[in-house]
Short mmCIF file of C-alpha atoms in Angstrom, two decimals:
data_model
loop_
_atom_site.label_atom_id
_atom_site.label_comp_id
_atom_site.label_asym_id
_atom_site.label_seq_id
_atom_site.Cartn_x
_atom_site.Cartn_y
_atom_site.Cartn_z
CA MET N 14 15.89 23.87 -27.75
CA LYS N 15 15.76 20.65 -25.83
CA ASN N 16 12.51 18.74 -26.25
CA TRP N 17 12.20 17.32 -22.71
CA MET N 18 9.24 19.45 -21.63
CA ARG N 19 6.70 21.38 -23.61
CA LYS N 20 5.68 24.90 -22.59
CA ALA N 21 2.09 23.81 -22.12
CA ASP N 22 3.23 21.19 -19.65
CA ALA N 23 5.59 23.38 -17.63
CA ARG N 24 3.21 25.86 -15.97
CA PRO N 25 4.47 27.15 -12.58
CA ALA N 26 1.48 25.60 -10.85
CA ASP N 27 2.43 22.20 -12.27
CA MET N 28 5.93 22.48 -10.83
CA ASN N 29 4.77 23.05 -7.25
CA HIS N 30 5.86 20.25 -4.94
CA LEU N 31 7.49 18.43 -7.88
CA GLN N 32 9.88 16.57 -5.58
CA VAL N 33 6.97 15.35 -3.46
CA LYS N 34 5.06 14.22 -6.54
CA TYR N 35 8.04 12.34 -7.94
CA ASN N 36 8.68 10.79 -4.53
CA LEU N 37 5.11 9.48 -4.60
CA VAL N 38 5.60 8.17 -8.15
CA GLN N 39 8.54 6.04 -7.01
CA ILE N 40 6.80 5.02 -3.78
CA SER N 41 3.62 3.86 -5.53
CA PHE N 42 5.51 2.12 -8.34
CA TRP N 43 7.69 0.07 -6.01
CA ALA N 44 4.82 -0.61 -3.61
CA ALA N 45 2.91 -2.19 -6.50
CA SER N 46 5.97 -3.88 -8.00
CA CYS N 47 6.76 -5.59 -4.69
CA ALA N 48 3.80 -7.92 -5.30
CA ILE N 49 5.19 -9.04 -8.65
CA CYS N 50 8.96 -8.85 -8.04
CA ALA N 51 9.62 -9.92 -4.45
CA PHE N 52 7.24 -12.87 -4.51
CA ILE N 53 8.14 -14.54 -7.80
CA ALA N 54 9.17 -17.81 -6.19
CA ILE N 55 6.28 -17.92 -3.69
CA PHE N 56 3.66 -17.07 -6.35
CA LEU N 57 4.93 -19.49 -8.98
CA GLN N 58 5.60 -22.28 -6.46
CA ALA N 59 1.94 -21.93 -5.43
CA LYS N 60 1.07 -22.47 -9.10
CA GLY N 61 3.09 -25.69 -9.04
CA LEU N 62 6.28 -24.61 -10.84
CA THR N 63 9.71 -26.01 -9.94
CA ASN N 64 12.86 -23.97 -9.24
CA THR N 65 14.08 -24.64 -12.79
CA GLN N 66 10.76 -23.53 -14.29
CA ILE N 67 10.76 -20.40 -12.11
CA GLY N 68 14.29 -19.66 -13.28
CA THR N 69 13.19 -20.17 -16.87
CA VAL N 70 10.25 -17.78 -16.44
CA THR N 71 12.26 -14.97 -14.86
CA GLY N 72 15.25 -15.60 -17.11
CA GLY N 73 13.02 -15.57 -20.18
CA ALA N 74 11.50 -12.29 -19.02
CA CYS N 75 14.98 -10.83 -18.75
CA ILE N 76 15.85 -11.99 -22.28
CA LEU N 77 12.68 -10.35 -23.58
CA ASN N 78 13.67 -7.20 -21.71
CA ILE N 79 16.96 -7.07 -23.64
CA VAL N 80 14.83 -6.55 -26.76
CA LEU N 81 11.87 -4.64 -25.33
CA SER N 82 13.71 -1.94 -23.35
CA PRO N 83 15.80 -0.62 -26.30
CA PHE N 84 12.70 -0.85 -28.49
CA LEU N 85 10.72 1.28 -26.03
CA SER N 86 13.60 3.73 -25.77
CA GLY N 87 13.63 4.19 -29.53
CA LEU N 88 9.84 4.37 -29.62
CA THR N 89 9.69 7.20 -27.05
CA SER N 90 12.10 9.26 -29.17
CA ARG N 91 10.46 8.45 -32.50
CA PHE N 92 6.92 9.13 -31.33
CA ASN N 93 7.70 11.81 -28.79
CA LYS N 94 4.32 13.47 -29.01
CA ILE N 95 3.31 10.86 -26.44
CA SER N 96 4.68 11.68 -22.99
CA LEU N 97 6.88 9.31 -21.02
CA GLN N 98 4.02 9.14 -18.52
CA GLY N 99 1.75 7.88 -21.29
CA TYR N 100 4.15 5.09 -22.24
CA VAL N 101 4.54 4.06 -18.59
CA MET N 102 0.78 3.91 -18.00
CA ALA N 103 0.23 1.81 -21.12
CA GLY N 104 2.93 -0.62 -20.04
CA MET N 105 1.60 -0.95 -16.51
CA ALA N 106 -1.92 -1.62 -17.82
CA VAL N 107 -0.49 -4.61 -19.71
CA THR N 108 1.14 -5.95 -16.54
CA VAL N 109 -2.11 -5.76 -14.55
CA ILE N 110 -3.94 -7.81 -17.17
CA GLY N 111 -1.13 -10.34 -17.36
CA TYR N 112 -0.85 -10.82 -13.59
CA LEU N 113 -4.60 -11.31 -13.17
CA LEU N 114 -4.56 -13.90 -15.98
CA CYS N 115 -1.76 -15.81 -14.26
CA ALA N 116 -3.60 -15.78 -10.94
CA TYR N 117 -7.21 -16.53 -11.83
CA VAL N 118 -7.32 -18.16 -15.28
CA SER N 119 -6.52 -21.85 -15.52
CA LEU N 120 -3.65 -21.87 -18.01
CA PRO N 121 -1.45 -24.76 -19.19
CA VAL N 122 2.01 -24.64 -17.62
CA ILE N 123 3.68 -23.38 -20.81
CA ALA N 124 1.06 -20.66 -21.30
CA LEU N 125 1.37 -19.62 -17.64
CA MET N 126 5.13 -19.34 -18.02
CA VAL N 127 4.84 -17.25 -21.19
CA VAL N 128 2.24 -14.86 -19.78
CA TYR N 129 4.25 -14.35 -16.59
CA MET N 130 7.42 -13.78 -18.66
CA ILE N 131 5.74 -10.98 -20.61
CA THR N 132 4.14 -9.48 -17.50
CA TYR N 133 7.38 -9.39 -15.53
CA CYS N 134 9.35 -8.13 -18.55
CA VAL N 135 7.04 -5.16 -19.15
CA ASN N 136 7.14 -4.26 -15.46
CA ILE N 137 10.93 -4.00 -15.32
CA SER N 138 10.99 -2.20 -18.69
CA MET N 139 9.18 0.71 -17.05
CA VAL N 140 12.09 1.43 -14.67
CA PRO N 141 14.32 3.38 -17.12
CA LEU N 142 11.36 5.42 -18.35
CA ILE N 143 10.42 6.41 -14.80
CA ALA N 144 14.06 7.36 -14.13
CA SER N 145 14.13 9.43 -17.32
CA ILE N 146 11.14 11.46 -16.10
CA SER N 147 13.20 12.64 -13.14
CA MET N 148 16.28 13.35 -15.24
CA ASN N 149 14.21 15.40 -17.71
CA TYR N 150 12.79 17.55 -14.91
CA THR N 151 16.31 18.29 -13.69
CA ALA N 152 17.56 19.00 -17.22
CA ALA N 153 14.67 21.45 -17.70
CA GLY N 154 15.78 23.40 -14.61
CA HIS N 155 13.46 21.84 -12.02
CA GLU N 156 15.88 19.86 -9.87
CA VAL N 157 14.56 16.58 -8.53
CA ASN N 158 16.58 14.38 -6.16
CA PHE N 159 16.31 11.01 -7.89
CA GLY N 160 18.25 9.21 -5.17
CA LEU N 161 15.87 10.36 -2.44
CA ALA N 162 12.80 9.35 -4.44
CA ARG N 163 14.27 5.99 -5.42
CA GLY N 164 15.33 5.38 -1.82
CA LEU N 165 11.80 6.08 -0.60
CA GLY N 166 10.65 3.57 -3.19
CA SER N 167 13.00 1.02 -1.69
CA ILE N 168 11.83 1.56 1.88
CA THR N 169 8.22 1.27 0.70
CA TYR N 170 9.13 -1.93 -1.13
CA ALA N 171 10.62 -3.23 2.11
CA ILE N 172 7.57 -2.38 4.21
CA CYS N 173 5.23 -3.90 1.64
CA ALA N 174 7.33 -7.09 1.58
CA VAL N 175 6.68 -7.62 5.29
CA GLY N 176 2.96 -6.98 4.96
CA LEU N 177 2.55 -9.09 1.84
CA THR N 178 4.43 -11.97 3.43
CA GLN N 179 1.85 -12.06 6.19
CA MET N 180 -0.97 -11.89 3.66
CA THR N 181 0.40 -14.79 1.62
CA THR N 182 0.59 -16.93 4.76
CA ILE N 183 -3.02 -16.10 5.69
CA PHE N 184 -4.55 -16.03 2.18
CA ASN N 185 -3.82 -17.76 -1.10
CA PRO N 186 -0.76 -16.18 -2.83
CA MET N 187 -3.02 -15.38 -5.80
CA ILE N 188 -4.22 -12.36 -3.81
CA LEU N 189 -0.94 -10.73 -4.81
CA SER N 190 -2.41 -9.96 -8.24
CA VAL N 191 -5.35 -8.06 -6.72
CA ILE N 192 -2.99 -6.09 -4.48
CA TYR N 193 -0.91 -5.30 -7.57
CA LEU N 194 -4.02 -4.00 -9.35
CA ILE N 195 -4.83 -1.66 -6.42
CA GLY N 196 -1.20 -0.47 -6.28
CA VAL N 197 -1.08 0.29 -10.01
CA ALA N 198 -4.35 2.24 -9.77
CA ALA N 199 -2.79 4.45 -7.07
CA PHE N 200 0.36 4.79 -9.21
CA PHE N 201 -1.74 5.98 -12.18
CA ALA N 202 -3.49 8.63 -10.08
CA ILE N 203 -0.15 10.04 -8.87
CA LEU N 204 1.60 9.84 -12.25
CA MET N 205 -1.24 11.73 -13.95
CA SER N 206 -0.70 14.63 -11.52
CA THR N 207 2.91 15.16 -12.62
CA PRO N 208 3.90 17.59 -15.41
CA LYS N 209 4.28 15.66 -18.65
CA THR N 210 7.78 15.17 -19.99
CA TYR N 211 8.95 13.79 -23.31
CA ALA N 212 11.91 11.94 -24.75
CA ALA N 213 14.38 14.02 -26.73
CA GLY N 214 13.57 13.78 -30.42
CA ASN N 215 13.36 15.68 -33.67
CA GLU N 216 16.70 17.31 -32.89
CA GLU N 217 19.74 17.80 -35.07
CA ALA N 218 21.59 15.16 -33.07
CA LYS N 219 19.85 11.82 -32.99
CA GLY N 220 20.32 9.31 -30.22
CA GLY N 221 22.56 6.36 -30.94
CA SER N 222 21.57 2.73 -31.07
CA LEU N 223 22.59 0.28 -28.37
CA ILE N 224 25.66 -0.80 -30.41
CA GLU N 225 26.67 2.79 -31.15
CA MET N 226 26.37 3.68 -27.47
CA VAL N 227 28.89 0.95 -26.54
CA GLY N 228 31.58 2.49 -28.73
CA LYS N 229 30.72 6.05 -27.73
CA TYR N 230 30.82 5.58 -23.94
CA LYS N 231 33.44 2.91 -23.23
CA SER N 232 33.92 3.58 -19.51
CA PHE N 233 30.16 3.63 -18.93
CA PHE N 234 29.82 0.33 -20.78
CA GLY N 235 32.70 -1.19 -18.78
CA ILE N 236 30.95 -0.28 -15.52
CA LEU N 237 27.72 -1.80 -16.85
CA ILE N 238 29.44 -5.08 -17.76
CA GLY N 239 30.76 -5.36 -14.21
CA PHE N 240 27.35 -4.39 -12.82
CA ALA N 241 25.79 -7.16 -14.95
CA PHE N 242 28.06 -9.78 -13.34
CA LEU N 243 27.21 -8.43 -9.89
CA PHE N 244 23.53 -8.44 -10.74
CA THR N 245 23.78 -12.06 -11.86
CA ALA N 246 24.94 -13.02 -8.38
CA VAL N 247 22.43 -10.76 -6.64
CA THR N 248 19.54 -12.15 -8.67
CA SER N 249 20.36 -15.75 -7.81
CA LEU N 250 20.58 -14.90 -4.13
CA ALA N 251 17.43 -12.75 -4.16
CA THR N 252 15.14 -14.95 -6.27
CA TYR N 253 15.93 -18.02 -4.20
CA GLN N 254 16.34 -16.17 -0.90
CA ILE N 255 13.41 -18.10 0.54
CA ASN N 256 15.36 -21.32 -0.08
CA ILE N 257 18.48 -19.87 1.58
CA ILE N 258 16.45 -18.91 4.63
CA LYS N 259 14.82 -22.32 4.87
CA ASN N 260 18.26 -23.91 4.54
CA LEU N 261 19.30 -21.96 7.66
CA GLY N 262 16.17 -22.99 9.55
CA GLY N 263 14.00 -19.94 8.82
CA THR N 264 10.41 -19.64 7.62
CA GLU N 265 8.43 -17.52 5.16
CA ALA N 266 7.82 -15.02 7.96
CA VAL N 267 11.59 -14.54 8.21
CA TYR N 268 11.68 -14.03 4.44
CA GLY N 269 9.51 -10.92 4.70
CA ILE N 270 11.75 -9.49 7.41
CA SER N 271 14.84 -10.26 5.32
CA VAL N 272 13.46 -8.39 2.30
CA PHE N 273 12.70 -5.43 4.57
CA ALA N 274 16.16 -5.50 6.16
CA SER N 275 17.92 -5.33 2.79
CA ALA N 276 15.64 -2.84 1.02
CA ALA N 277 15.40 -0.49 4.03
CA THR N 278 19.14 0.15 3.96
CA GLU N 279 18.93 1.56 0.42
CA LEU N 280 17.19 4.81 1.42
CA PRO N 281 20.06 6.58 3.27
CA PHE N 282 22.63 5.71 0.60
CA MET N 283 20.38 6.67 -2.30
CA ALA N 284 19.38 9.91 -0.60
CA MET N 285 23.04 10.79 0.13
CA ALA N 286 24.27 9.90 -3.36
CA GLY N 287 23.94 13.46 -4.63
CA LYS N 288 25.95 14.92 -1.76
CA LEU N 289 28.55 12.17 -2.01
CA GLN N 290 29.06 12.95 -5.69
CA LYS N 291 29.95 16.53 -4.77
CA ARG N 292 32.85 15.22 -2.66
CA PHE N 293 33.85 12.09 -4.57
CA SER N 294 33.83 11.23 -8.24
CA ALA N 295 31.08 8.98 -9.59
CA MET N 296 33.71 6.43 -10.66
CA ASN N 297 35.19 6.21 -7.15
CA LEU N 298 31.74 5.77 -5.62
CA MET N 299 30.90 2.96 -8.03
CA ALA N 300 34.19 1.23 -7.22
CA ALA N 301 33.36 1.49 -3.50
CA ALA N 302 29.92 0.00 -4.17
CA ALA N 303 31.57 -2.91 -6.01
CA VAL N 304 33.73 -3.68 -2.96
CA CYS N 305 30.63 -3.62 -0.74
CA TYR N 306 28.99 -6.08 -3.14
CA ILE N 307 31.78 -8.57 -2.40
CA ALA N 308 31.16 -8.37 1.34
CA ARG N 309 27.38 -8.52 0.89
CA ASN N 310 27.15 -11.50 -1.43
CA LEU N 311 29.79 -13.63 0.29
CA LEU N 312 28.17 -13.07 3.68
CA ILE N 313 24.75 -14.09 2.37
CA ALA N 314 26.13 -17.17 0.61
CA TYR N 315 28.36 -18.50 3.38
CA ALA N 316 26.74 -17.24 6.59
CA PRO N 317 26.34 -20.20 8.99
CA THR N 318 23.46 -18.53 10.83
CA LEU N 319 20.52 -16.25 10.04
CA PRO N 320 21.94 -13.24 11.96
CA LEU N 321 25.10 -13.26 9.83
CA MET N 322 23.03 -13.60 6.68
CA PHE N 323 21.04 -10.55 7.78
CA LEU N 324 24.31 -8.66 8.24
CA GLY N 325 25.07 -9.33 4.58
CA LEU N 326 21.58 -8.24 3.56
CA MET N 327 22.05 -4.94 5.37
CA LEU N 328 24.94 -4.10 3.03
CA GLN N 329 22.33 -3.71 0.28
CA GLY N 330 22.37 0.07 0.65
CA ALA N 331 26.14 0.43 0.37
CA SER N 332 26.22 -1.85 -2.68
CA TYR N 333 23.06 -1.85 -4.80
CA GLY N 334 21.62 1.37 -3.37
CA LEU N 335 24.74 3.45 -3.94
CA MET N 336 25.52 1.92 -7.34
CA THR N 337 21.99 2.43 -8.68
CA ALA N 338 21.70 6.06 -7.58
CA VAL N 339 25.16 7.05 -8.80
CA ILE N 340 25.02 5.34 -12.20
CA THR N 341 21.55 6.75 -12.91
CA VAL N 342 22.72 10.31 -12.29
CA TYR N 343 25.98 9.55 -14.15
CA VAL N 344 23.92 9.04 -17.31
CA ASN N 345 22.38 12.50 -16.93
CA ASP N 346 25.75 14.15 -16.23
CA HIS N 347 28.00 12.41 -18.75
CA LEU N 348 25.87 11.29 -21.70
CA GLU N 349 24.61 13.63 -24.41
CA SER N 350 20.94 14.61 -24.09
CA GLN N 351 19.78 12.53 -27.06
CA ASP N 352 21.49 9.44 -25.57
CA GLN N 353 20.12 9.66 -22.04
CA VAL N 354 16.95 7.57 -22.39
CA MET N 355 18.98 4.88 -24.14
CA GLY N 356 21.59 5.20 -21.38
CA GLN N 357 18.98 4.51 -18.73
CA THR N 358 17.78 1.63 -20.88
CA MET N 359 21.29 0.17 -21.10
CA ILE N 360 21.40 0.01 -17.30
CA THR N 361 18.19 -2.01 -17.27
CA VAL N 362 19.21 -4.21 -20.21
CA LEU N 363 22.56 -5.28 -18.78
CA THR N 364 21.34 -5.67 -15.18
CA CYS N 365 17.65 -6.60 -15.17
CA GLY N 366 18.10 -8.13 -18.62
CA VAL N 367 21.39 -10.00 -19.01
CA GLY N 368 22.31 -10.21 -15.32
CA SER N 369 18.89 -11.29 -14.12
CA CYS N 370 18.56 -13.81 -16.93
CA LEU N 371 21.80 -15.58 -16.05
CA GLY N 372 21.14 -15.37 -12.32
CA ASN N 373 17.61 -16.74 -12.48
CA VAL N 374 18.19 -19.51 -15.00
CA LEU N 375 21.56 -20.76 -13.75
CA GLY N 376 20.61 -20.27 -10.10
CA GLY N 377 17.53 -22.47 -10.50
CA ILE N 378 19.29 -25.14 -12.56
CA LEU N 379 22.28 -25.35 -10.22
CA GLN N 380 20.03 -25.74 -7.18
CA ASP N 381 17.88 -28.46 -8.73
CA THR N 382 20.77 -30.45 -10.20
CA MET N 383 23.73 -29.95 -7.85
CA GLY N 384 22.44 -28.26 -4.71
CA ILE N 385 22.45 -24.83 -3.14
CA ASP N 386 26.17 -24.90 -2.26
CA VAL N 387 27.09 -25.02 -5.95
CA MET N 388 24.84 -22.02 -6.56
CA PHE N 389 26.73 -20.19 -3.80
CA PHE N 390 30.05 -20.91 -5.52
CA PHE N 391 28.60 -19.60 -8.77
CA THR N 392 27.37 -16.36 -7.15
CA SER N 393 30.75 -15.87 -5.47
CA MET N 394 32.60 -16.12 -8.80
CA MET N 395 30.17 -13.74 -10.51
CA THR N 396 30.61 -11.24 -7.67
CA LEU N 397 34.40 -11.29 -7.76
CA ILE N 398 34.52 -11.01 -11.56
CA GLY N 399 32.02 -8.15 -11.62
CA ALA N 400 33.78 -6.18 -8.89
CA ALA N 401 37.15 -6.67 -10.60
CA ILE N 402 35.79 -5.36 -13.93
CA ILE N 403 34.36 -2.23 -12.29
CA ILE N 404 37.53 -1.48 -10.33
CA LEU N 405 39.73 -2.01 -13.40
CA THR N 406 37.44 0.23 -15.48
CA VAL N 407 37.70 2.99 -12.87
CA VAL N 408 41.50 2.69 -12.81
CA ALA N 409 41.66 2.74 -16.63
CA SER N 410 39.40 5.81 -16.84
CA LYS N 411 41.65 7.70 -14.40
CA ARG N 412 44.72 6.86 -16.44
CA LEU N 413 42.93 8.11 -19.55
CA VAL N 414 42.13 11.42 -17.83
CA ILE N 415 45.75 11.80 -16.70
CA ARG N 416 46.97 11.18 -20.27
CA ARG N 417 44.58 13.80 -21.62
CA ILE N 418 45.75 16.33 -19.05
CA ARG N 419 49.42 15.68 -19.90
CA LYS N 420 48.66 15.93 -23.59
CA SER N 421 46.88 19.26 -23.12
CA TYR N 422 49.92 20.65 -21.29
CA GLN N 423 52.24 19.51 -24.10
CA MET N 424 50.16 21.22 -26.80
#
């Protein structure tokens, strides 16, 4: 019997309005996370850090995530008497403490950078665990539309970005940490109302390690490598988006609108992902998302005016939104049950880990040493390479399926 949900935690009363509850989990998580994710540059610039130092902080957090996320994945399976909700709440408590320290305690620059690295790392490490909660509900027979919930999280993130931009122009950016605390408190209240779910463990088949997963799911890993390249480009453009806007004559007020414009487009594509997968294969949808990434990133990088840059930002749904929703569900549909938490973790490791690390560090260094145009060239190359890898992986996977079909007919 699968160990996703325990009988004591699956009472009919607990399952009432499960979709609504999970929607609110995603909404509250991304509302809170907006304060720590969307305003990295503004917050750390207010603390006196340079672009290179900001890139080092966010890049270092992503490197830590490469280690922490797989560790947490293994931990949830090994000690699966603790619910996934319990692990998430513990992690988010750490982030609240860290963010408040960064904001209101006078720390040396190095100490500030280290504390923010850890805080940001733990925050993004919660994403695969929150996704796994939804997948476990569905696997236990209580279908939850992950794409819809994640899309609502995106639209909330977008709305919060506009509001928080106004607040940072009126108040000191340090207020972001207090807003984060309030958001996490609301997140805790909602998460505690959901039926507890647990990582698969103590089964005959044990989940594989990160290295074992690479050999076991080659097509999945190929898609992730391409996604990592795309994420490298996206991270550079997103982290330093305020600089791009100022370069085109915009202000911080425009920045808030730009974050809203991009994140708001994710909802329809994430919500439709389930229906689209009934008509098109997951591989084809991910290839389509890769093509949209090319249009998105090149428009943002080389747009001569703010309206054209906004056009690129509004392709966020067709690129990131579609890719994220499809690949998350792909893990649940194509990976064995004991590998699914690690599968969600691999998505985070190769995108928010490797991709974000390269994008943040190299994006900051290239801007400070050679200018923003060189960063644009870098993001363009990363985009084209990533899209090519995904498309080639999709083509190769189709050929493999055709060979298997022919072989089955010959037998």
